[in-house]
PDB file of C-alpha atoms and ligand atoms in Angstrom:
ATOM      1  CA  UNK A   1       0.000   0.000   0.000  1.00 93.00           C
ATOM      2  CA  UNK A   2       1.133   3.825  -0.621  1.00 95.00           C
ATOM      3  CA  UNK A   3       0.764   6.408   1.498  1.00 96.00           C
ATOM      4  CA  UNK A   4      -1.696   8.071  -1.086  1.00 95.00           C
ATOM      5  CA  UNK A   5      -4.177   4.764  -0.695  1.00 95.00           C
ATOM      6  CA  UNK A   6      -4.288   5.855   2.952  1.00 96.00           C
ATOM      7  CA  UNK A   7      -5.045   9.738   2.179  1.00 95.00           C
ATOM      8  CA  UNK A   8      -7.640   8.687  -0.184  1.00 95.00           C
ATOM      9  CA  UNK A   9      -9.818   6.892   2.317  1.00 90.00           C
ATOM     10  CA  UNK A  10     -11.414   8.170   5.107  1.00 84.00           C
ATOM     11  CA  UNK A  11      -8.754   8.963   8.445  1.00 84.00           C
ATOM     12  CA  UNK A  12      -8.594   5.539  10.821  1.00 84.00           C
ATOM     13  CA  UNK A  13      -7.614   5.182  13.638  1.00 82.00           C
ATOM     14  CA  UNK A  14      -5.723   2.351  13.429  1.00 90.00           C
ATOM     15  CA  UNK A  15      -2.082   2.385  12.155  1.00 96.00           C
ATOM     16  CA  UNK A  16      -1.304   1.003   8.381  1.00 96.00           C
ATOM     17  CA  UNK A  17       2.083  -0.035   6.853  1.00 97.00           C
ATOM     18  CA  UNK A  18       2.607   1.610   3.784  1.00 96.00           C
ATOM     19  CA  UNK A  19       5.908   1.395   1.206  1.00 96.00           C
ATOM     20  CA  UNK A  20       8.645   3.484   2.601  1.00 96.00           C
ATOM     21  CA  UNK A  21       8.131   7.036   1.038  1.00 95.00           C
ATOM     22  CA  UNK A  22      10.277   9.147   3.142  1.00 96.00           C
ATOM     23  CA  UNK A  23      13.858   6.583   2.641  1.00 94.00           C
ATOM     24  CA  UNK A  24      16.876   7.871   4.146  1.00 90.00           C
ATOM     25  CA  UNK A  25      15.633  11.125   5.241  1.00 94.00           C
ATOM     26  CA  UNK A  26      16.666  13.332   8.233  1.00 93.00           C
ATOM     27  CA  UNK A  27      13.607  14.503   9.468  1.00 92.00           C
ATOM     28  CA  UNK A  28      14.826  17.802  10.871  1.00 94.00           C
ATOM     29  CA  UNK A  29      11.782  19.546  12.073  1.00 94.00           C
ATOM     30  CA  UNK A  30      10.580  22.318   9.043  1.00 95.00           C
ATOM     31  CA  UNK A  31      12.504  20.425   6.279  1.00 96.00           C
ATOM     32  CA  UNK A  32      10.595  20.021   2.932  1.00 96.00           C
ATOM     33  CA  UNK A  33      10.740  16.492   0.901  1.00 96.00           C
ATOM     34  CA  UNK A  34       8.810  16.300  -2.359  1.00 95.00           C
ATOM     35  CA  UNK A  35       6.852  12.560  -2.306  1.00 94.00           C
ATOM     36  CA  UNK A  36       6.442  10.378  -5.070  1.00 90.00           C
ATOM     37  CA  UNK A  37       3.777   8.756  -3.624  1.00 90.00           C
ATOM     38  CA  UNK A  38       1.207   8.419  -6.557  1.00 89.00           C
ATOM     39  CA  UNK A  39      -2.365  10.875  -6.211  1.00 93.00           C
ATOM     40  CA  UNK A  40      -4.521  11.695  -3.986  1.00 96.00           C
ATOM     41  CA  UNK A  41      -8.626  10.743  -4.601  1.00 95.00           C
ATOM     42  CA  UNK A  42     -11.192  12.056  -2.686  1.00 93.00           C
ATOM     43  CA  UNK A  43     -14.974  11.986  -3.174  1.00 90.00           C
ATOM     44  CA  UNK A  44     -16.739  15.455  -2.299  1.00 89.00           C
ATOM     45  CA  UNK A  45     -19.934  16.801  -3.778  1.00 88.00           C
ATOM     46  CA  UNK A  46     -19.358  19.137  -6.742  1.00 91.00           C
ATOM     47  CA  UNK A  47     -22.161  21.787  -7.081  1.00 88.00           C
ATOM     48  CA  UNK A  48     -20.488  22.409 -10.961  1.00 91.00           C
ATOM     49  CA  UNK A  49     -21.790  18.714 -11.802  1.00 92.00           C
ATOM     50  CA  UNK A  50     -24.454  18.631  -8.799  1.00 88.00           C
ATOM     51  CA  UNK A  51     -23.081  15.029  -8.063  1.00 87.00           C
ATOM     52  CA  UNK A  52     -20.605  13.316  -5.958  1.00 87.00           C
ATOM     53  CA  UNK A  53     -17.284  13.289  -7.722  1.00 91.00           C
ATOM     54  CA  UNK A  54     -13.823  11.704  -7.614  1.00 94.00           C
ATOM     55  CA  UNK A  55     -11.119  14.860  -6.547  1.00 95.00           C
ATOM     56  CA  UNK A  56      -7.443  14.367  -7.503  1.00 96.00           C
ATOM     57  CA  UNK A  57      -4.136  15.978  -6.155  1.00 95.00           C
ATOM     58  CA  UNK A  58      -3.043  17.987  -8.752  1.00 93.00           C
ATOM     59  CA  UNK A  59       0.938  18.754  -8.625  1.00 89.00           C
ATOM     60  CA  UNK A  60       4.023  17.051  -6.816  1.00 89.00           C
ATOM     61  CA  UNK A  61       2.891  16.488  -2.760  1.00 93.00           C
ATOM     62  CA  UNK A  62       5.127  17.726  -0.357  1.00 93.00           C
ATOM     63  CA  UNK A  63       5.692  16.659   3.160  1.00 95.00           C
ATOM     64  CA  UNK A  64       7.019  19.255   5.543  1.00 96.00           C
ATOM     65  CA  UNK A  65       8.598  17.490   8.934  1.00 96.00           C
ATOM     66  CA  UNK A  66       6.502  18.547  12.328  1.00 95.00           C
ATOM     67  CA  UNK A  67       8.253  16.128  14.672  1.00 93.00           C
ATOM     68  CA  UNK A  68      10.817  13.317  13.905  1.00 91.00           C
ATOM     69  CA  UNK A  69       7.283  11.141  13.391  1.00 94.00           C
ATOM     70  CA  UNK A  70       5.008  13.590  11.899  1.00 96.00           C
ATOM     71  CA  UNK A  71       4.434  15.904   8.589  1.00 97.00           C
ATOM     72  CA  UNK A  72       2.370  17.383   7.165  1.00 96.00           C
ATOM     73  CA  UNK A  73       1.023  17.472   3.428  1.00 96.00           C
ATOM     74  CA  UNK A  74      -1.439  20.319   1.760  1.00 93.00           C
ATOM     75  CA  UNK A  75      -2.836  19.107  -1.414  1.00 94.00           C
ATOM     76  CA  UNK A  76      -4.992  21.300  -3.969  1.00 94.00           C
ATOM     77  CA  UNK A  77      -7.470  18.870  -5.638  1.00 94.00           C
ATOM     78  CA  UNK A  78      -9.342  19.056  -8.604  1.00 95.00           C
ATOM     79  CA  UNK A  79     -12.566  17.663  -9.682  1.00 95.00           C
ATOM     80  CA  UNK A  80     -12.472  15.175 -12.235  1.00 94.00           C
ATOM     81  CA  UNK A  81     -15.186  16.058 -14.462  1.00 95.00           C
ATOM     82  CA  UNK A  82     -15.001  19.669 -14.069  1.00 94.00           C
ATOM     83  CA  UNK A  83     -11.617  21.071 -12.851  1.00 85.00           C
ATOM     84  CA  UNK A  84     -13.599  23.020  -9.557  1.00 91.00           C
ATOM     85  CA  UNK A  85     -10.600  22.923  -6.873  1.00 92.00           C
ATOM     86  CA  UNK A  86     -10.728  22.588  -2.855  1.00 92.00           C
ATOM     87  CA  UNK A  87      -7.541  21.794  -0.631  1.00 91.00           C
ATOM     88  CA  UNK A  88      -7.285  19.678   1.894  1.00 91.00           C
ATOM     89  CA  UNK A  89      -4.544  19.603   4.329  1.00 93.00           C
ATOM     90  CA  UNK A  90      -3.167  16.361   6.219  1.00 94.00           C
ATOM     91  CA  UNK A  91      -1.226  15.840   9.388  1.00 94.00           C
ATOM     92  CA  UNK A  92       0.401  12.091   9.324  1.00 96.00           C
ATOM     93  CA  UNK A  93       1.879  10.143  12.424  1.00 97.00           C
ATOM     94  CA  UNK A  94       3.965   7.114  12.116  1.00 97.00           C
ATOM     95  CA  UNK A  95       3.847   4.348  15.018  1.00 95.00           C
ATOM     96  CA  UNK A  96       7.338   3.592  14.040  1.00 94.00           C
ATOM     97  CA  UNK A  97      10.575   5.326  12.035  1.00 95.00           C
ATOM     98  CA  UNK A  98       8.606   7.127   9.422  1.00 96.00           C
ATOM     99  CA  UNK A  99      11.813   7.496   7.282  1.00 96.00           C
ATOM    100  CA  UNK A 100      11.989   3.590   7.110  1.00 95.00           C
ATOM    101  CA  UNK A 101      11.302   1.551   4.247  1.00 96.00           C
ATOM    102  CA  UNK A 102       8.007   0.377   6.218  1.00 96.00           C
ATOM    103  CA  UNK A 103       6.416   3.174   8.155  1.00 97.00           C
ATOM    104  CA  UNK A 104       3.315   2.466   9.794  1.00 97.00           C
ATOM    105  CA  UNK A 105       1.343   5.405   9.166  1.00 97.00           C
ATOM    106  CA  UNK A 106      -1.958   7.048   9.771  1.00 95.00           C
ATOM    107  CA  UNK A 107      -3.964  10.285   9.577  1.00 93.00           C
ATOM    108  CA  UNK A 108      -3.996  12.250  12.859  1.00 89.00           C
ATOM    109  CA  UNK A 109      -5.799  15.078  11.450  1.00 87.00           C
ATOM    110  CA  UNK A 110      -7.548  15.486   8.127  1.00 87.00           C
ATOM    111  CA  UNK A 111      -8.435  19.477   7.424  1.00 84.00           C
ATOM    112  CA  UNK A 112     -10.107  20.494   4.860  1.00 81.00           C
ATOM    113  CA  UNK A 113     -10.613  24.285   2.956  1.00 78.00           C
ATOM    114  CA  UNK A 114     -13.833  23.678   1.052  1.00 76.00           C
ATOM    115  CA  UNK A 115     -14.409  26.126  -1.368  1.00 78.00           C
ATOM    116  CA  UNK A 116     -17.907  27.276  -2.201  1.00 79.00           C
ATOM    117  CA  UNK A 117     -18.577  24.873  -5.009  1.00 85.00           C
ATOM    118  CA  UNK A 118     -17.437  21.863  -3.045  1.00 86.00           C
ATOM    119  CA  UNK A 119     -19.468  20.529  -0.274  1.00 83.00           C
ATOM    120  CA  UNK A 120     -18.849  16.880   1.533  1.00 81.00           C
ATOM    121  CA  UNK A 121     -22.237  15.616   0.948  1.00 75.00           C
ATOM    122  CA  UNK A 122     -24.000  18.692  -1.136  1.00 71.00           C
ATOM    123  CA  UNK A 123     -27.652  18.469  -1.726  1.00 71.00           C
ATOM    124  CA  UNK A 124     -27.296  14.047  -1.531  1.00 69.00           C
ATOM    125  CA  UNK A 125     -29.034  13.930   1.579  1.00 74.00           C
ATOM    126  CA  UNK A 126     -31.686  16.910   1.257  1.00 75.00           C
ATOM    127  CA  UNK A 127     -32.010  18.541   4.269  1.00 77.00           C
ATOM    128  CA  UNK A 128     -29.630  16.160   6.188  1.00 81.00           C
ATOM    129  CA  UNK A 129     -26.771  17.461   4.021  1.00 81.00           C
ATOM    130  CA  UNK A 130     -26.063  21.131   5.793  1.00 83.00           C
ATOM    131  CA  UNK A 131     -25.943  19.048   9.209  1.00 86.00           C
ATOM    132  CA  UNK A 132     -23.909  16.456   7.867  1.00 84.00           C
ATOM    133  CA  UNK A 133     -21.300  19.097   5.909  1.00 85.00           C
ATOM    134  CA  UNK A 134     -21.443  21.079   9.699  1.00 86.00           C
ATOM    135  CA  UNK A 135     -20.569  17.999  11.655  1.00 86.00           C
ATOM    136  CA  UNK A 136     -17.498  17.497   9.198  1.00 83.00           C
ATOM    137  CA  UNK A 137     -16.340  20.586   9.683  1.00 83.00           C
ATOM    138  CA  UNK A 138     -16.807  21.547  13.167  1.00 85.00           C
ATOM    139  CA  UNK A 139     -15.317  18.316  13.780  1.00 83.00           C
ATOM    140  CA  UNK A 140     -12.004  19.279  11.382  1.00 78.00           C
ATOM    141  CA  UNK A 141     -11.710  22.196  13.348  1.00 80.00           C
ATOM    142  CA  UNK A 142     -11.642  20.448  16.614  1.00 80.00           C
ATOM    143  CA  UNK A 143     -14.795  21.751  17.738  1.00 85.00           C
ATOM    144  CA  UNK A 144     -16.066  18.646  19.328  1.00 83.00           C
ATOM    145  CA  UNK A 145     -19.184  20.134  21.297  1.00 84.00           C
ATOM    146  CA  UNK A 146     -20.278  21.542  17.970  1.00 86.00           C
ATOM    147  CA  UNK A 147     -19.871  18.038  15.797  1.00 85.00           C
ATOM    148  CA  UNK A 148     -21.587  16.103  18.206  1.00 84.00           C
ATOM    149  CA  UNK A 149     -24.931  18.631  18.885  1.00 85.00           C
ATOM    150  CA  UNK A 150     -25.153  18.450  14.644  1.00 86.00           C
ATOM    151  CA  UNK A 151     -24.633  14.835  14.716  1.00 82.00           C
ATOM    152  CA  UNK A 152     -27.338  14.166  17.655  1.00 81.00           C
ATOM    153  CA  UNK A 153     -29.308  16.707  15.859  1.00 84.00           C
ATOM    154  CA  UNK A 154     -29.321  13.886  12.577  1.00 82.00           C
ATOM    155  CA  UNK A 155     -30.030  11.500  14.160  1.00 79.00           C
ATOM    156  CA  UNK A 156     -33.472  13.098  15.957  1.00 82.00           C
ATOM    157  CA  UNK A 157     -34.489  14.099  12.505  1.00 84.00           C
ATOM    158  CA  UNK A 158     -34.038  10.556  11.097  1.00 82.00           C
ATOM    159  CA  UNK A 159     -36.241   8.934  13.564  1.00 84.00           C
ATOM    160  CA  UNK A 160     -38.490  11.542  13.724  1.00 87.00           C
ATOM    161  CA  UNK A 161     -39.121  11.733  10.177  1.00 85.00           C
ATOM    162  CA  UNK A 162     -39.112   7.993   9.913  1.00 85.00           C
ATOM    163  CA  UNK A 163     -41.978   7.708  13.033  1.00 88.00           C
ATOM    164  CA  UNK A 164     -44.135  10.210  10.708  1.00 88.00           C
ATOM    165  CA  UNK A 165     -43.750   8.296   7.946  1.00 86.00           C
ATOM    166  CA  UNK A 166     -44.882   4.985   9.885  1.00 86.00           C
ATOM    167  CA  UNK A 167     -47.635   6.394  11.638  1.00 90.00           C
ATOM    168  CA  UNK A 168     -45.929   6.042  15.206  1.00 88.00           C
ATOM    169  CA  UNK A 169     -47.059   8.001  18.190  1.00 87.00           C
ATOM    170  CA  UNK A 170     -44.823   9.698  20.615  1.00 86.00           C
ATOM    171  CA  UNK A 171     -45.075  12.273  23.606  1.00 87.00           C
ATOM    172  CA  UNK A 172     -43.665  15.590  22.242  1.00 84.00           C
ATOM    173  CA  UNK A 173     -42.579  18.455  23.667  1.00 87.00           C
ATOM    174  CA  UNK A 174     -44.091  21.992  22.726  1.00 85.00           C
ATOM    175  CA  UNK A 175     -42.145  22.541  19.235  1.00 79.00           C
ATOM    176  CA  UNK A 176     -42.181  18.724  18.243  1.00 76.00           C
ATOM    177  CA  UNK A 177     -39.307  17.243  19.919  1.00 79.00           C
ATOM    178  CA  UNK A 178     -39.563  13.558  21.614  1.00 82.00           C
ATOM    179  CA  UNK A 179     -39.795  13.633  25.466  1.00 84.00           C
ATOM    180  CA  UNK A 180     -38.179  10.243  25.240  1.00 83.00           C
ATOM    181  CA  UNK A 181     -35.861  10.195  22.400  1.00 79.00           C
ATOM    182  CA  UNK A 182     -34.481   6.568  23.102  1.00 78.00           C
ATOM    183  CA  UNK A 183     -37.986   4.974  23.548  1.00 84.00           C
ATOM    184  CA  UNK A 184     -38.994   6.771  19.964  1.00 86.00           C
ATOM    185  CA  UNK A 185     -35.672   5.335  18.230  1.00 82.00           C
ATOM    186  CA  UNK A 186     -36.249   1.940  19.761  1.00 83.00           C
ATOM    187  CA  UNK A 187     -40.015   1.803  18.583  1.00 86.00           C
ATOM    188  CA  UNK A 188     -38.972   3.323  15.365  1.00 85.00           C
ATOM    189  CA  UNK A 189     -36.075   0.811  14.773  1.00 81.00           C
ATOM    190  CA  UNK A 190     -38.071  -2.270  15.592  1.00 84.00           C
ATOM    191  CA  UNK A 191     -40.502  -1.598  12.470  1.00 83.00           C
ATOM    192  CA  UNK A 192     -38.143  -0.272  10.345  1.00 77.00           C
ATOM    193  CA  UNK A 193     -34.691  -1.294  10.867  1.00 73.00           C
ATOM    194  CA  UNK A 194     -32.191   1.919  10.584  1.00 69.00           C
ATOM    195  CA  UNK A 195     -29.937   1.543  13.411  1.00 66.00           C
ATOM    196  CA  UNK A 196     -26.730  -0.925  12.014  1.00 60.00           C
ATOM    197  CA  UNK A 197     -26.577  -4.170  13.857  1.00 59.00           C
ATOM    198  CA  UNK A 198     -23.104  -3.225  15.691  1.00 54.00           C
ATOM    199  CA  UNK A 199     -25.167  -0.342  17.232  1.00 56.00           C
ATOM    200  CA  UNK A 200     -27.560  -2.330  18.405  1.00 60.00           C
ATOM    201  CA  UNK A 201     -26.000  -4.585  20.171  1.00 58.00           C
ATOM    202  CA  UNK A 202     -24.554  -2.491  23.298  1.00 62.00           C
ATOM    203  CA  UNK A 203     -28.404  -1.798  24.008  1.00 62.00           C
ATOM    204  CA  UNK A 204     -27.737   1.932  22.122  1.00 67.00           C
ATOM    205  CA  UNK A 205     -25.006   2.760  24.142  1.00 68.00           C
ATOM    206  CA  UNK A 206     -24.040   4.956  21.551  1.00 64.00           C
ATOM    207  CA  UNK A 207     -27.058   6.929  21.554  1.00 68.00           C
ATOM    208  CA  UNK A 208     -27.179   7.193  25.008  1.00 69.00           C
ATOM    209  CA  UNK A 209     -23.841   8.331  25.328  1.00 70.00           C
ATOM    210  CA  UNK A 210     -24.889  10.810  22.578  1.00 68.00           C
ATOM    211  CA  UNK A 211     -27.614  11.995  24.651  1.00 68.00           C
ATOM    212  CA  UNK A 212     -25.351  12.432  27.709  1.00 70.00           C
ATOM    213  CA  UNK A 213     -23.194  14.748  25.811  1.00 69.00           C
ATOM    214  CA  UNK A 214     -25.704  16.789  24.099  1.00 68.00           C
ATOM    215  CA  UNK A 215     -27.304  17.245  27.614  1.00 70.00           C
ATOM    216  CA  UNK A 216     -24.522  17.515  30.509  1.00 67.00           C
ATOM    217  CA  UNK A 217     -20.726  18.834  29.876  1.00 65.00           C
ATOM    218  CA  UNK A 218     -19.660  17.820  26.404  1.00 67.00           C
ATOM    219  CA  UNK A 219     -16.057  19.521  26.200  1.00 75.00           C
ATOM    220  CA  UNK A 220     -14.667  19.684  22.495  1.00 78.00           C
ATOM    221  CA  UNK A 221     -11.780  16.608  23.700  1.00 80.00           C
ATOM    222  CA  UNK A 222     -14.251  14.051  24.729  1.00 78.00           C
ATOM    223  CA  UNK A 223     -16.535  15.352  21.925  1.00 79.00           C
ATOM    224  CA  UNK A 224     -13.759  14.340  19.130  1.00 79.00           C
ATOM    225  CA  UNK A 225     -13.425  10.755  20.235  1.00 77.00           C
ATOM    226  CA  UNK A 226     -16.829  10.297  20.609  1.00 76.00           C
ATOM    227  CA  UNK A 227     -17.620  11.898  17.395  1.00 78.00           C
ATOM    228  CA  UNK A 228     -14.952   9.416  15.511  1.00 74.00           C
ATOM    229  CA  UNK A 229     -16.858   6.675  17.488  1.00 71.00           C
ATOM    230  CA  UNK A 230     -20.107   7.497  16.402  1.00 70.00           C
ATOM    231  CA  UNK A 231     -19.872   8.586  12.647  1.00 68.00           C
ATOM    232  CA  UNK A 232     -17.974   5.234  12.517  1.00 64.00           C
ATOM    233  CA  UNK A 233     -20.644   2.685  14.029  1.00 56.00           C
ATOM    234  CA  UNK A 234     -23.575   4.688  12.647  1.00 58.00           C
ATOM    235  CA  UNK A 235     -22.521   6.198   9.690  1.00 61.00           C
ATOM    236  CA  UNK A 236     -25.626   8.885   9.380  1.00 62.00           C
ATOM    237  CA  UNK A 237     -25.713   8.480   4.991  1.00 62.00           C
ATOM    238  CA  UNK A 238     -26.025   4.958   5.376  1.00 61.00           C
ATOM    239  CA  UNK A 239     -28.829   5.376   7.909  1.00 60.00           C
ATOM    240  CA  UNK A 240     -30.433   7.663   5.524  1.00 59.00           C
ATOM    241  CA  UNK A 241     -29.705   5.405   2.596  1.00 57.00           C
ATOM    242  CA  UNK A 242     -32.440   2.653   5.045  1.00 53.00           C
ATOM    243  CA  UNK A 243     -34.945   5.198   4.458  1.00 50.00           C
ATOM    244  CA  UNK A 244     -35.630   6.004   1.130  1.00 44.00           C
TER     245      UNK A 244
HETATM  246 ZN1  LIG B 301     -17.227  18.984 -10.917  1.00 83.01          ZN
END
């Protein structure tokens, strides 16, 4: 694997050997090392072609050292179809000597300058798609209270919208919202499946955890984690994708 397979998927948090792609350097903290490291492809939402598209680095990459273990690389994409641009900006640990042939790398922060045409979900997900695009980002800029009140905020209008649809009754506050939120997503879930089975099967620890945060002292370190957690086990567009 390259280290541009690993930029071109979504940041993990486990570490990945890829082929060595920093051989034989120092690794003096500010020095510059153009990579040959093959392109970058990420899928954003281009508002030029109103669909999801592939973007590619455009240019030589460039790592610049942080620490002995860490750079970081800015890439300006392009669209594929269209040639609409965005950057994205990547900070990149290694577990071991990144300079070896076999560094065992992974993303420790994935930032992203969206430009106006370029959206991470667009219009996909109708009205889901503005809180989805302001999770992302208050999430890239470390503002883990933030990502987590948009995310819990998804995942009320899911099962809200999804107990209209099925003709299910709940106790609401004045203004619509659930007085139990859990009971609602359990009774909601059990006649139409949207939670994923992994979710499930803590008893919606998730969720509750979600609710915790959203309700008592979320502060933006905790809310990170939890946010990685829970975009990972739930995956929002793929509960959306249940409904329609
Ligand atoms: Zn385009």
């Amino acid at each position: 694997m390259r280290l541009s397979d690993v930029l071109s998927k979504p940041p993990k948090r486990e570490y990945i050997q890829v082929d060595g792609f920093l051989k034989g350097k120092k690794g003096n903290i500010g020095q510059q090392v153009d990579l040959t490291v093959g392109n970058i492809a990420l899928n954003y939402f281009c508002s030029e072609c109103d669909d999801l598209r592939t973007y590619y680095s455009k240019g030589k990459l460039t790592a610049v050292f942080v620490d002995k273990d860490t750079i970081s690389i800015d890439a300006a994409l392009e669209c594929g179809s269209c040639k609409n641009c965005t950057q994205v900006w990547f900070l990149v640990h290694s577990e071991n000597d990144i300079t070896s042939v076999a560094p065992k790398i992974r993303i420790l922060k994935l930032g992203r300058h969206l430009s106006e045409k370029v959206a991470i979900y667009g219009t996909k997900y109708g009205e889901y798609s503005t809180l989805l695009d302001k999770a992302e980002l208050a999430y890239n800029n470390n503002l883990g209270a933030g990502a987590i009140i948009y995310l819990r905020k998804i995942y009320e209008k899911i099962t809200i919208c999804t107990a209209q649809q099925m003709n299910i009754q709940y106790q609401q506050y004045e203004g619509g919202n659930p007085k139990n939120f859990r009971e609602l997503l359990e009774e909601v879930d059990k006649q139409c499946s949207i939670i994923p089975f992994e979710f499930k099967k803590n008893g919606y620890k998730l969720f509750r955890e979600l609710s915790g945060l959203v309700h008592g002292n979320c502060d933006e370190g905790l809310g990170l984690l939890k946010y990685e957690a829970l975009n990972e086990n739930t995956n929002p567009p793929a509960m959306l994708g249940r409904i329609e």
